[in-house]
Amino acid sequence: MKVLVACEYSGTVRDAFRKLGHDAVSCDLLPTDKPGPHYQGDVFDVVDDGWDLMIAHPPCTYLANSGVSWLHRQEGRWGNMEEGASFFRQLLDADIPMIAVENPIMHKYAVEIIGRRQDQVVQPWMFGHPEQKATCLWLKGLPKLVETNNVREEMMGMSDAERPRLHWLPPSQDRWKIRSTTFQGMADAMAEQWI
């Protein structure tokens, strides 16, 4: 199967599909963190190249519900939000038979532009990672992901600061990269279930 992993610099999802023998390519404006097939540039340069499946991870900075209050407090954010939501919508509407677009829980303004809410919300603890981080999936031509290794009970034994580890990461140069990398268990589930 020919798989495009859009807006991915880490190679995590790409490599999960390649491990199972698929022709998977990542694409991002940034170079890839791991060696492997990667197109560095605009996803719309390659979106019409005959893909069977696209999994997209567009930027969430202006779309996430967690930052909605900034729309009213910081100049320029409304325009950035409209641009981000339009980009998301273009990905979802691409002419590819199977599509999954991933983002955190969105605020209502982004949802209005995109046209609908997510089809599914998954958590890392559903796929073997004892952490909390709601991940929404907008699906086209794909079934919902089925959990593979539920470690919620283990996670609930952790402190309130440990469970949402990514939320509490201290400021650093790579904080945004760490927070946006797909959990390996989730990437493996995508590769195993969406074939």
Coordinates of N, CA and C in Angstrom, one line a residue:
M1 N 0.8 -1.2 0.0 CA 0.0 0.0 0.0 C 0.9 1.2 0.0
K2 N 0.4 2.3 -0.7 CA 1.2 3.5 -0.8 C 0.6 4.5 0.2
V3 N 1.5 4.9 1.2 CA 1.1 5.7 2.3 C 1.8 7.0 2.4
L4 N 1.1 8.1 2.5 CA 1.7 9.4 2.8 C 1.4 9.8 4.2
V5 N 2.5 10.1 4.9 CA 2.3 10.6 6.3 C 2.7 12.1 6.3
A6 N 1.6 12.9 6.2 CA 1.8 14.4 6.1 C 2.1 15.1 7.4
C7 N 2.9 16.1 7.3 CA 3.2 16.9 8.5 C 3.9 16.0 9.5
E8 N 4.8 15.2 9.1 CA 5.6 14.3 10.0 C 7.0 14.4 9.7
Y9 N 7.8 15.0 10.7 CA 9.2 15.0 10.6 C 9.9 13.9 11.4
S10 N 9.2 13.3 12.3 CA 9.8 12.3 13.2 C 10.0 10.9 12.6
G11 N 9.2 10.6 11.6 CA 9.3 9.3 10.9 C 8.7 8.2 11.7
T12 N 8.0 8.4 12.8 CA 7.5 7.4 13.6 C 6.4 6.6 12.9
V13 N 5.4 7.3 12.4 CA 4.3 6.6 11.7 C 4.8 6.0 10.4
R14 N 5.6 6.8 9.6 CA 6.1 6.3 8.4 C 6.8 5.0 8.6
D15 N 7.7 4.9 9.6 CA 8.5 3.7 9.8 C 7.6 2.5 10.3
A16 N 6.5 2.8 11.0 CA 5.6 1.7 11.5 C 5.0 1.0 10.3
F17 N 4.6 1.8 9.2 CA 4.1 1.2 8.0 C 5.2 0.5 7.2
R18 N 6.4 1.1 7.1 CA 7.5 0.5 6.3 C 7.9 -0.8 6.9
K19 N 7.8 -0.9 8.3 CA 8.2 -2.1 9.0 C 7.3 -3.3 8.5
L20 N 6.1 -3.0 8.1 CA 5.1 -4.0 7.7 C 5.1 -4.1 6.1
G21 N 6.1 -3.5 5.5 CA 6.2 -3.7 4.1 C 5.5 -2.7 3.1
H22 N 5.0 -1.7 3.7 CA 4.3 -0.7 2.9 C 5.2 0.4 2.3
D23 N 4.8 1.0 1.2 CA 5.6 2.0 0.6 C 5.2 3.4 1.3
A24 N 5.8 3.7 2.4 CA 5.4 4.8 3.2 C 6.4 5.9 3.1
V25 N 5.9 7.2 2.9 CA 6.8 8.4 2.8 C 6.3 9.4 3.8
S26 N 7.1 10.0 4.5 CA 6.7 11.2 5.3 C 7.0 12.5 4.5
C27 N 6.3 13.5 5.0 CA 6.4 14.8 4.3 C 6.2 15.9 5.3
D28 N 7.1 16.9 5.3 CA 7.0 18.0 6.2 C 7.9 19.1 5.7
L29 N 7.7 20.3 6.2 CA 8.5 21.4 5.8 C 9.9 21.3 6.4
L30 N 10.0 20.5 7.5 CA 11.2 20.2 8.2 C 11.9 19.0 7.7
P31 N 13.2 18.8 7.8 CA 13.8 17.5 7.4 C 13.4 16.4 8.4
T32 N 13.5 15.2 8.0 CA 13.1 14.1 8.9 C 14.2 13.9 10.0
D33 N 13.7 13.4 11.1 CA 14.6 13.2 12.3 C 15.3 11.8 12.1
K34 N 14.7 10.9 11.3 CA 15.2 9.6 11.1 C 15.4 9.3 9.6
P35 N 16.5 8.7 9.2 CA 16.7 8.4 7.8 C 15.5 7.5 7.3
G36 N 15.1 7.9 6.1 CA 14.0 7.1 5.5 C 13.3 8.0 4.4
P37 N 12.4 7.5 3.6 CA 11.8 8.2 2.5 C 11.0 9.5 3.1
H38 N 11.5 10.6 2.7 CA 10.9 11.9 3.2 C 10.9 12.9 2.1
Y39 N 9.8 13.6 1.9 CA 9.7 14.7 1.0 C 9.7 16.0 1.9
Q40 N 10.7 16.8 1.8 CA 10.8 18.1 2.6 C 10.2 19.2 1.7
G41 N 9.0 19.6 2.0 CA 8.3 20.6 1.3 C 6.8 20.6 1.6
D42 N 6.1 21.3 0.7 CA 4.6 21.5 0.9 C 3.9 20.1 0.5
V43 N 3.1 19.7 1.4 CA 2.4 18.4 1.2 C 1.5 18.5 -0.1
F44 N 1.1 19.6 -0.5 CA 0.2 19.7 -1.7 C 1.1 19.6 -2.9
D45 N 2.4 19.6 -2.8 CA 3.2 19.2 -4.0 C 3.1 17.8 -4.3
V46 N 2.8 16.9 -3.3 CA 2.8 15.5 -3.6 C 1.4 14.8 -3.3
V47 N 0.4 15.5 -2.8 CA -0.8 14.9 -2.3 C -1.5 14.2 -3.5
D48 N -1.3 14.5 -4.7 CA -2.0 13.9 -5.8 C -1.2 12.8 -6.5
D49 N -0.2 12.2 -5.8 CA 0.7 11.2 -6.4 C 0.2 9.8 -6.2
G50 N -1.1 9.6 -6.2 CA -1.7 8.2 -6.2 C -1.6 7.5 -4.9
W51 N -1.7 8.1 -3.8 CA -1.7 7.5 -2.4 C -2.9 6.7 -2.2
D52 N -2.8 5.6 -1.4 CA -3.9 4.8 -1.0 C -4.4 5.3 0.4
L53 N -3.5 5.8 1.2 CA -3.8 6.2 2.5 C -2.9 7.5 2.9
M54 N -3.6 8.4 3.5 CA -2.8 9.6 4.1 C -3.2 9.7 5.5
I55 N -2.1 9.8 6.4 CA -2.3 10.1 7.8 C -1.6 11.5 7.9
A56 N -2.4 12.5 8.4 CA -1.9 13.8 8.5 C -1.9 14.3 9.9
H57 N -0.8 15.1 10.2 CA -0.7 15.7 11.6 C -0.5 17.2 11.4
P58 N -1.5 17.9 11.0 CA -1.3 19.3 10.8 C -1.0 20.1 12.1
P59 N -0.4 21.2 12.0 CA -0.1 22.0 13.3 C -1.4 22.4 14.0
C60 N -1.4 22.3 15.3 CA -2.6 22.5 16.1 C -2.5 23.9 16.9
T61 N -1.5 24.6 16.8 CA -1.3 25.8 17.6 C -2.5 26.7 17.7
Y62 N -3.1 26.9 16.6 CA -4.3 27.9 16.5 C -5.6 27.2 16.5
L63 N -5.6 25.9 16.5 CA -6.9 25.1 16.4 C -7.3 24.5 17.8
A64 N -6.4 24.2 18.6 CA -6.6 23.5 19.9 C -7.5 24.3 20.9
N65 N -8.4 23.6 21.5 CA -9.3 24.2 22.5 C -8.4 24.8 23.6
S66 N -7.3 24.2 23.9 CA -6.5 24.7 25.0 C -6.0 26.1 24.8
G67 N -5.9 26.6 23.6 CA -5.4 27.9 23.3 C -6.5 28.9 22.8
V68 N -7.8 28.5 22.9 CA -8.8 29.4 22.4 C -8.8 30.8 22.9
S69 N -8.5 30.9 24.2 CA -8.6 32.3 24.8 C -7.6 33.2 24.2
W70 N -6.5 32.7 23.6 CA -5.5 33.6 22.9 C -6.1 34.2 21.7
L71 N -7.1 33.6 21.1 CA -7.7 34.2 19.9 C -8.3 35.6 20.2
H72 N -8.7 35.8 21.5 CA -9.3 37.1 21.9 C -8.2 38.0 22.5
R73 N -7.0 37.5 22.7 CA -6.0 38.3 23.4 C -4.8 38.7 22.6
Q74 N -4.6 38.0 21.5 CA -3.3 38.2 20.8 C -3.6 38.5 19.4
E75 N -3.1 39.6 18.9 CA -3.3 40.1 17.6 C -2.8 39.1 16.6
G76 N -3.6 38.9 15.5 CA -3.1 38.0 14.4 C -3.5 36.6 14.5
R77 N -4.0 36.2 15.7 CA -4.3 34.8 15.9 C -5.6 34.3 15.1
W78 N -6.5 35.2 15.0 CA -7.7 34.8 14.2 C -7.4 34.5 12.8
G79 N -6.5 35.3 12.1 CA -6.1 35.0 10.8 C -5.3 33.7 10.7
N80 N -4.4 33.5 11.7 CA -3.6 32.2 11.7 C -4.6 31.0 11.9
M81 N -5.6 31.2 12.8 CA -6.5 30.1 13.0 C -7.3 29.8 11.7
E82 N -7.8 30.8 11.1 CA -8.5 30.5 9.8 C -7.6 29.8 8.8
E83 N -6.4 30.3 8.7 CA -5.4 29.6 7.7 C -5.2 28.2 8.1
G84 N -5.0 27.9 9.4 CA -4.7 26.6 9.9 C -5.9 25.6 9.7
A85 N -7.1 26.2 10.0 CA -8.3 25.3 9.8 C -8.6 25.0 8.3
S86 N -8.3 26.0 7.5 CA -8.4 25.8 6.0 C -7.4 24.7 5.5
F87 N -6.2 24.8 6.0 CA -5.2 23.8 5.7 C -5.7 22.4 6.1
F88 N -6.2 22.3 7.4 CA -6.7 21.0 7.9 C -7.8 20.5 7.0
R89 N -8.7 21.4 6.6 CA -9.9 21.0 5.8 C -9.4 20.5 4.4
Q90 N -8.4 21.2 3.8 CA -7.8 20.7 2.5 C -7.3 19.3 2.6
L91 N -6.6 19.0 3.7 CA -6.1 17.7 3.9 C -7.2 16.7 4.0
L92 N -8.2 17.0 4.8 CA -9.3 16.1 5.0 C -10.1 15.8 3.7
D93 N -10.1 16.8 2.8 CA -10.8 16.8 1.5 C -10.0 16.2 0.4
A94 N -8.7 15.9 0.6 CA -7.9 15.4 -0.4 C -8.5 14.2 -1.2
D95 N -8.1 14.0 -2.4 CA -8.6 12.9 -3.2 C -7.8 11.7 -3.0
I96 N -7.9 11.1 -1.8 CA -7.2 9.9 -1.4 C -8.3 9.0 -0.7
P97 N -8.3 7.8 -1.1 CA -9.4 6.9 -0.6 C -9.5 6.8 0.9
M98 N -8.4 6.7 1.6 CA -8.4 6.6 3.1 C -7.6 7.7 3.7
I99 N -8.2 8.4 4.6 CA -7.5 9.5 5.3 C -7.8 9.5 6.8
A100 N -6.8 9.8 7.5 CA -6.9 10.1 9.0 C -6.2 11.4 9.2
V101 N -6.8 12.4 9.8 CA -6.2 13.6 10.2 C -6.3 13.7 11.7
E102 N -5.1 14.0 12.3 CA -5.0 14.0 13.8 C -4.8 15.4 14.3
N103 N -5.4 15.6 15.5 CA -5.2 16.9 16.2 C -5.8 16.8 17.6
P104 N -5.4 17.7 18.5 CA -6.1 17.7 19.8 C -7.5 18.1 19.7
I105 N -8.2 18.1 20.8 CA -9.6 18.6 20.9 C -9.6 20.1 20.4
M106 N -10.5 20.4 19.4 CA -10.5 21.7 18.8 C -11.6 22.6 19.4
H107 N -11.3 23.9 19.3 CA -12.3 24.9 19.7 C -13.4 25.0 18.6
K108 N -14.5 25.6 18.9 CA -15.7 25.7 18.0 C -15.4 26.5 16.8
Y109 N -14.5 27.5 16.8 CA -14.3 28.3 15.7 C -13.6 27.5 14.5
A110 N -12.6 26.7 14.9 CA -11.9 25.8 14.0 C -12.9 24.8 13.4
V111 N -13.7 24.2 14.3 CA -14.7 23.2 13.9 C -15.6 23.7 12.8
E112 N -16.0 25.0 13.0 CA -16.9 25.6 12.0 C -16.3 25.7 10.7
I113 N -15.0 26.0 10.6 CA -14.4 26.0 9.3 C -14.1 24.6 8.7
I114 N -13.7 23.7 9.6 CA -13.5 22.3 9.1 C -14.8 21.6 8.7
G115 N -15.9 22.0 9.4 CA -17.2 21.4 9.0 C -17.7 20.3 9.8
R116 N -16.9 19.7 10.7 CA -17.3 18.7 11.6 C -16.3 18.4 12.7
R117 N -16.8 17.8 13.7 CA -16.0 17.3 14.8 C -15.3 16.0 14.4
Q118 N -14.4 15.5 15.3 CA -13.7 14.3 15.1 C -14.6 13.1 15.1
D119 N -14.1 12.0 14.5 CA -14.8 10.7 14.6 C -14.4 9.9 15.8
Q120 N -13.2 10.1 16.4 CA -12.8 9.3 17.5 C -11.8 10.1 18.3
V121 N -11.8 9.8 19.6 CA -10.7 10.4 20.5 C -10.0 9.2 21.1
V122 N -8.7 9.1 21.0 CA -7.9 8.0 21.5 C -6.9 8.6 22.5
Q123 N -6.4 7.8 23.4 CA -5.4 8.2 24.4 C -4.2 7.2 24.3
P124 N -3.0 7.7 24.7 CA -1.8 6.9 24.6 C -2.0 5.6 25.5
W125 N -2.7 5.7 26.6 CA -2.8 4.5 27.5 C -3.6 3.4 26.8
M126 N -4.3 3.7 25.8 CA -5.0 2.6 25.0 C -4.0 1.8 24.2
F127 N -2.8 2.3 24.0 CA -1.8 1.6 23.2 C -0.5 1.4 23.9
G128 N -0.5 1.2 25.2 CA 0.6 0.8 25.9 C 1.5 1.9 26.6
H129 N 1.0 3.1 26.5 CA 1.8 4.2 27.1 C 1.0 4.8 28.2
P130 N 1.5 4.7 29.5 CA 0.8 5.2 30.6 C 0.8 6.7 30.7
E131 N 0.2 7.3 29.8 CA 0.1 8.8 29.7 C -1.3 9.2 29.2
Q132 N -1.6 10.5 29.6 CA -2.9 11.1 29.2 C -2.6 12.1 28.1
K133 N -3.2 12.0 27.0 CA -3.1 13.1 25.9 C -4.2 12.8 24.9
A134 N -5.3 13.4 25.0 CA -6.4 13.2 24.1 C -6.0 13.5 22.7
T135 N -6.1 12.5 21.8 CA -5.8 12.7 20.4 C -7.1 12.4 19.6
C136 N -7.5 13.4 18.8 CA -8.7 13.3 18.0 C -8.3 12.8 16.6
L137 N -9.2 12.0 16.0 CA -9.0 11.5 14.6 C -10.2 11.8 13.8
W138 N -10.0 12.5 12.7 CA -11.0 12.7 11.7 C -10.7 11.6 10.6
L139 N -11.7 10.8 10.3 CA -11.5 9.6 9.5 C -12.3 9.7 8.2
K140 N -11.7 9.2 7.1 CA -12.4 9.1 5.8 C -12.0 7.7 5.2
G141 N -13.0 6.8 5.1 CA -12.7 5.5 4.5 C -11.9 4.6 5.4
L142 N -11.9 4.9 6.7 CA -11.1 4.1 7.7 C -12.0 3.7 8.9
P143 N -11.7 2.6 9.5 CA -12.4 2.3 10.7 C -11.8 3.0 11.9
K144 N -12.5 3.1 13.0 CA -11.9 3.6 14.2 C -10.8 2.7 14.7
L145 N -9.7 3.3 15.3 CA -8.7 2.5 15.9 C -9.2 1.7 17.1
V146 N -8.7 0.5 17.2 CA -9.1 -0.4 18.3 C -7.9 -0.4 19.3
E147 N -8.1 -0.2 20.5 CA -7.0 -0.2 21.5 C -6.3 -1.6 21.5
T148 N -5.0 -1.5 21.7 CA -4.1 -2.7 21.6 C -3.5 -3.2 22.9
N149 N -3.4 -2.2 23.8 CA -2.7 -2.6 25.1 C -3.1 -1.5 26.1
N150 N -4.3 -1.8 26.8 CA -4.8 -0.8 27.7 C -4.1 -0.8 29.0
V151 N -3.4 0.3 29.3 CA -2.6 0.4 30.6 C -3.2 1.5 31.4
R152 N -4.5 1.8 31.3 CA -5.1 2.9 32.1 C -5.0 2.7 33.6
E153 N -5.2 1.4 34.0 CA -5.1 1.2 35.5 C -3.7 1.5 36.0
E154 N -2.7 1.1 35.2 CA -1.3 1.5 35.6 C -1.1 3.0 35.7
M155 N -1.6 3.7 34.6 CA -1.5 5.1 34.6 C -2.2 5.8 35.7
M156 N -3.4 5.3 36.1 CA -4.1 5.9 37.2 C -3.4 5.8 38.5
G157 N -2.5 4.9 38.6 CA -1.7 4.8 39.8 C -0.6 5.8 39.9
M158 N -0.4 6.6 38.9 CA 0.6 7.6 38.8 C 0.1 8.9 39.4
S159 N 1.0 9.8 39.7 CA 0.6 11.1 40.2 C -0.1 12.0 39.1
D160 N -0.8 13.0 39.6 CA -1.5 13.9 38.6 C -0.5 14.6 37.7
A161 N 0.8 14.8 38.2 CA 1.8 15.4 37.4 C 2.4 14.5 36.4
E162 N 2.4 13.2 36.7 CA 3.1 12.2 35.8 C 2.2 11.8 34.6
R163 N 0.9 11.7 34.8 CA -0.1 11.2 33.8 C 0.0 12.1 32.5
P164 N -0.2 13.5 32.7 CA -0.1 14.3 31.5 C 1.4 14.9 31.4
R165 N 2.3 14.0 31.4 CA 3.8 14.3 31.3 C 4.1 15.4 30.3
L166 N 3.5 15.2 29.1 CA 3.8 16.1 28.0 C 3.3 17.5 28.2
H167 N 2.2 17.6 28.9 CA 1.6 18.9 29.2 C 2.6 19.7 30.2
W168 N 3.2 19.0 31.1 CA 4.1 19.7 32.1 C 5.5 19.7 31.7
L169 N 5.9 19.4 30.5 CA 7.3 19.5 30.1 C 7.8 21.0 30.3
P170 N 9.0 21.1 30.8 CA 9.5 22.5 31.0 C 9.9 23.1 29.7
P171 N 9.9 24.4 29.6 CA 10.3 25.1 28.4 C 11.7 24.6 27.9
S172 N 11.8 24.4 26.6 CA 13.0 24.0 26.0 C 12.9 24.2 24.5
Q173 N 14.1 24.1 23.8 CA 14.1 24.2 22.4 C 13.3 23.2 21.6
D174 N 13.3 21.9 22.2 CA 12.6 20.8 21.6 C 11.2 20.4 22.2
R175 N 10.7 21.2 23.1 CA 9.5 20.9 23.7 C 8.4 20.7 22.7
W176 N 8.2 21.5 21.7 CA 7.1 21.4 20.7 C 7.3 20.1 19.9
K177 N 8.5 19.7 19.7 CA 8.8 18.4 18.9 C 8.4 17.2 19.8
I178 N 8.8 17.2 21.0 CA 8.5 16.1 21.9 C 7.0 16.0 22.1
R179 N 6.3 17.1 22.2 CA 4.8 17.1 22.4 C 4.1 16.6 21.2
S180 N 4.7 16.8 20.0 CA 3.9 16.5 18.8 C 4.3 15.2 18.2
T181 N 5.2 14.5 18.7 CA 5.6 13.2 18.1 C 4.6 12.1 18.5
T182 N 4.1 11.3 17.5 CA 3.2 10.3 17.8 C 3.7 9.2 18.6
F183 N 2.9 8.7 19.6 CA 3.4 7.6 20.4 C 3.5 6.3 19.6
Q184 N 4.6 5.6 19.8 CA 4.9 4.4 19.0 C 3.8 3.4 19.0
G185 N 3.2 3.1 20.1 CA 2.1 2.2 20.2 C 0.9 2.6 19.3
M186 N 0.6 3.9 19.2 CA -0.4 4.4 18.4 C -0.1 4.2 16.9
A187 N 1.2 4.6 16.6 CA 1.7 4.4 15.2 C 1.6 3.0 14.8
D188 N 2.0 2.0 15.6 CA 1.9 0.6 15.3 C 0.5 0.2 15.1
A189 N -0.4 0.7 15.9 CA -1.8 0.3 15.7 C -2.4 0.8 14.4
M190 N -2.0 2.0 14.0 CA -2.4 2.5 12.7 C -1.9 1.6 11.6
A191 N -0.6 1.2 11.6 CA 0.0 0.4 10.6 C -0.7 -1.0 10.5
E192 N -1.0 -1.5 11.7 CA -1.6 -2.9 11.8 C -3.0 -2.9 11.4
Q193 N -3.8 -1.8 11.7 CA -5.2 -1.8 11.5 C -5.7 -1.2 10.2
W194 N -4.9 -0.2 9.7 CA -5.4 0.5 8.6 C -4.7 0.1 7.3
I195 N -4.9 -1.2 7.0 CA -4.3 -1.8 5.8 C -5.4 -2.4 4.9

